[in-house]
Amino acid sequence: YISGQRGAQLLLDTDGFLYTRRKDRDTPTTSTWRCQNYRIKKCPAHVFLDHGDQSLASGAKPHSHDPDNLVAEKAEFRAELKRKAADQHLPATQNLLTEALSTCPSEINVVLPKLESLARIVQRSRADKSGSANHSEAPTSTDRNYSTRNQAAAKLERYLETC
């Protein structure tokens, strides 16, 4: 199991596919898990987890997409980033991200979310740790050169932080 972006429990199989639990289909002996790409890629695959011996049985339909072999590594990077953000209040978000990304292998670095999304992960982790819903920090987007599209997003982010 790994933790999803919003804290939900996800099932990761040995092939690199992720599943979300279908609680409405649980029985006393098994739980049903649907491919995480059910809505995005219309993937019909599902598995059944036996509670007794923790074995997985595949459903009748195969996946309609290739597995993501870096799922576990990306989840571990996010978890480590959250831990560092919660433990280290002093470094600026930009510095923390630069440090984390410099130690990250290049094959994982390529598939990570945008820098703005990673900055939000850091800031939310710090807010959770401090118990403040309004935890704020100086915007990180002013320190970097962005394309025109990202500059518009950075302006919007700065505007929303002032509200």
Short mmCIF file of C-alpha atoms in Angstrom, two decimals:
data_model
loop_
_atom_site.label_atom_id
_atom_site.label_comp_id
_atom_site.label_asym_id
_atom_site.label_seq_id
_atom_site.Cartn_x
_atom_site.Cartn_y
_atom_site.Cartn_z
CA TYR A 1 0.00 0.00 0.00
CA ILE A 2 1.04 3.58 -0.56
CA SER A 3 -0.57 6.84 0.44
CA GLY A 4 -2.29 8.83 -2.28
CA GLN A 5 -1.96 12.55 -2.91
CA ARG A 6 -4.86 13.32 -0.56
CA GLY A 7 -4.06 10.64 1.97
CA ALA A 8 -6.20 7.81 0.61
CA GLN A 9 -4.80 4.30 0.72
CA LEU A 10 -3.78 3.00 -2.72
CA LEU A 11 -2.85 -0.53 -3.69
CA LEU A 12 0.31 -0.94 -5.79
CA ASP A 13 0.76 -4.29 -7.53
CA THR A 14 4.04 -5.82 -8.63
CA ASP A 15 3.53 -4.66 -12.24
CA GLY A 16 3.37 -0.96 -11.31
CA PHE A 17 -0.40 -0.44 -11.52
CA LEU A 18 -2.23 1.57 -8.83
CA TYR A 19 -5.71 0.76 -7.55
CA THR A 20 -8.26 2.60 -5.43
CA ARG A 21 -10.60 0.73 -3.11
CA ARG A 22 -14.26 0.22 -4.00
CA LYS A 23 -15.76 0.08 -0.52
CA ASP A 24 -19.24 -0.47 -1.92
CA ARG A 25 -18.11 -3.82 -3.35
CA ASP A 26 -16.38 -5.23 -0.25
CA THR A 27 -17.34 -8.59 1.20
CA PRO A 28 -16.30 -10.05 4.56
CA THR A 29 -13.47 -11.99 2.89
CA THR A 30 -12.39 -9.79 -0.04
CA SER A 31 -12.09 -6.17 -1.08
CA THR A 32 -12.41 -4.87 -4.63
CA TRP A 33 -9.88 -2.42 -6.05
CA ARG A 34 -10.34 -0.50 -9.30
CA CYS A 35 -7.51 0.83 -11.50
CA GLN A 36 -6.67 4.40 -10.58
CA ASN A 37 -6.93 5.35 -14.26
CA TYR A 38 -10.57 4.26 -14.39
CA ARG A 39 -11.87 7.76 -15.12
CA ILE A 40 -8.89 9.31 -16.91
CA LYS A 41 -8.10 6.49 -19.33
CA LYS A 42 -11.35 4.50 -19.01
CA CYS A 43 -9.36 1.51 -17.76
CA PRO A 44 -11.69 -1.39 -16.88
CA ALA A 45 -9.15 -3.39 -14.84
CA HIS A 46 -9.77 -4.34 -11.23
CA VAL A 47 -8.38 -6.78 -8.67
CA PHE A 48 -9.72 -8.61 -5.66
CA LEU A 49 -7.72 -8.72 -2.44
CA ASP A 50 -8.29 -11.74 -0.24
CA HIS A 51 -8.19 -10.66 3.43
CA GLY A 52 -7.09 -14.09 4.62
CA ASP A 53 -3.86 -14.66 2.70
CA GLN A 54 -3.45 -11.14 1.24
CA SER A 55 -3.38 -12.53 -2.32
CA LEU A 56 -4.49 -10.59 -5.38
CA ALA A 57 -6.77 -12.02 -8.06
CA SER A 58 -7.16 -10.09 -11.31
CA GLY A 59 -10.55 -9.26 -12.72
CA ALA A 60 -11.77 -10.35 -16.15
CA LYS A 61 -10.63 -7.24 -18.07
CA PRO A 62 -7.01 -6.18 -18.66
CA HIS A 63 -5.58 -2.67 -18.29
CA SER A 64 -6.05 -0.32 -21.24
CA HIS A 65 -2.68 1.41 -20.62
CA ASP A 66 0.93 0.68 -19.73
CA PRO A 67 2.06 0.54 -16.08
CA ASP A 68 3.81 3.47 -14.45
CA ASN A 69 7.02 1.90 -13.20
CA LEU A 70 8.00 4.97 -11.16
CA VAL A 71 4.84 5.19 -9.03
CA ALA A 72 6.51 4.07 -5.81
CA GLU A 73 9.52 6.33 -6.35
CA LYS A 74 7.32 9.39 -7.01
CA ALA A 75 5.26 8.66 -3.90
CA GLU A 76 8.43 8.28 -1.82
CA PHE A 77 9.77 11.60 -3.16
CA ARG A 78 6.51 13.38 -2.20
CA ALA A 79 6.50 11.79 1.26
CA GLU A 80 10.14 12.76 1.86
CA LEU A 81 9.43 16.32 0.66
CA LYS A 82 6.51 16.55 3.11
CA ARG A 83 8.68 15.25 5.97
CA LYS A 84 11.45 17.76 5.22
CA ALA A 85 8.96 20.62 4.94
CA ALA A 86 7.36 19.77 8.27
CA ASP A 87 10.70 19.38 10.04
CA GLN A 88 12.56 22.35 8.53
CA HIS A 89 10.63 25.60 8.94
CA LEU A 90 13.55 27.92 8.30
CA PRO A 91 14.65 27.22 4.71
CA ALA A 92 12.64 29.00 2.04
CA THR A 93 10.41 26.81 -0.06
CA GLN A 94 12.57 27.44 -3.12
CA ASN A 95 15.71 26.32 -1.26
CA LEU A 96 14.02 23.19 0.04
CA LEU A 97 12.80 22.28 -3.45
CA THR A 98 16.20 22.93 -5.00
CA GLU A 99 17.85 20.66 -2.44
CA ALA A 100 15.26 17.90 -2.87
CA LEU A 101 15.34 18.02 -6.67
CA SER A 102 19.14 17.99 -6.79
CA THR A 103 19.21 14.66 -4.94
CA CYS A 104 16.36 13.19 -6.99
CA PRO A 105 17.32 10.77 -9.82
CA SER A 106 16.80 12.25 -13.28
CA GLU A 107 14.27 9.60 -14.40
CA ILE A 108 12.01 10.56 -11.47
CA ASN A 109 12.70 14.28 -11.82
CA VAL A 110 11.28 14.24 -15.36
CA VAL A 111 7.89 12.83 -14.28
CA LEU A 112 7.33 14.93 -11.16
CA PRO A 113 4.63 17.63 -11.04
CA LYS A 114 5.37 21.27 -11.86
CA LEU A 115 7.49 23.29 -9.48
CA GLU A 116 4.42 25.26 -8.36
CA SER A 117 2.66 22.04 -7.35
CA LEU A 118 5.69 20.89 -5.38
CA ALA A 119 5.85 24.30 -3.67
CA ARG A 120 2.20 23.89 -2.63
CA ILE A 121 3.02 20.47 -1.16
CA VAL A 122 5.76 22.08 0.94
CA GLN A 123 3.59 24.96 2.09
CA ARG A 124 0.63 22.70 2.94
CA SER A 125 2.87 20.37 4.91
CA ARG A 126 4.19 23.31 6.90
CA ALA A 127 0.65 24.56 7.48
CA ASP A 128 -0.45 21.12 8.70
CA LYS A 129 2.54 20.95 11.06
CA SER A 130 1.94 24.43 12.48
CA GLY A 131 -1.81 23.87 12.76
CA SER A 132 -2.53 26.99 10.75
CA ALA A 133 -4.79 26.94 7.72
CA ASN A 134 -3.37 30.32 6.68
CA HIS A 135 0.32 29.46 6.87
CA SER A 136 1.99 31.74 4.38
CA GLU A 137 5.45 32.18 3.02
CA ALA A 138 6.97 34.50 0.48
CA PRO A 139 6.02 33.44 -3.04
CA THR A 140 8.65 31.31 -4.72
CA SER A 141 7.65 32.06 -8.29
CA THR A 142 9.23 35.55 -8.36
CA ASP A 143 12.74 34.07 -8.12
CA ARG A 144 12.54 32.11 -11.37
CA ASN A 145 12.17 32.85 -15.05
CA TYR A 146 9.04 31.24 -16.45
CA SER A 147 7.46 31.00 -19.87
CA THR A 148 4.56 33.34 -20.64
CA ARG A 149 2.00 30.75 -19.57
CA ASN A 150 3.76 30.13 -16.28
CA GLN A 151 4.19 33.87 -15.68
CA ALA A 152 0.42 34.26 -15.87
CA ALA A 153 0.02 31.42 -13.40
CA ALA A 154 2.62 33.02 -11.12
CA LYS A 155 0.76 36.35 -11.24
CA LEU A 156 -2.47 34.61 -10.35
CA GLU A 157 -0.75 32.78 -7.48
CA ARG A 158 0.68 36.05 -6.10
CA TYR A 159 -2.72 37.70 -6.38
CA LEU A 160 -4.45 34.85 -4.55
CA GLU A 161 -1.86 34.97 -1.76
CA THR A 162 -2.65 38.65 -1.13
CA CYS A 163 -6.36 37.94 -0.75
#
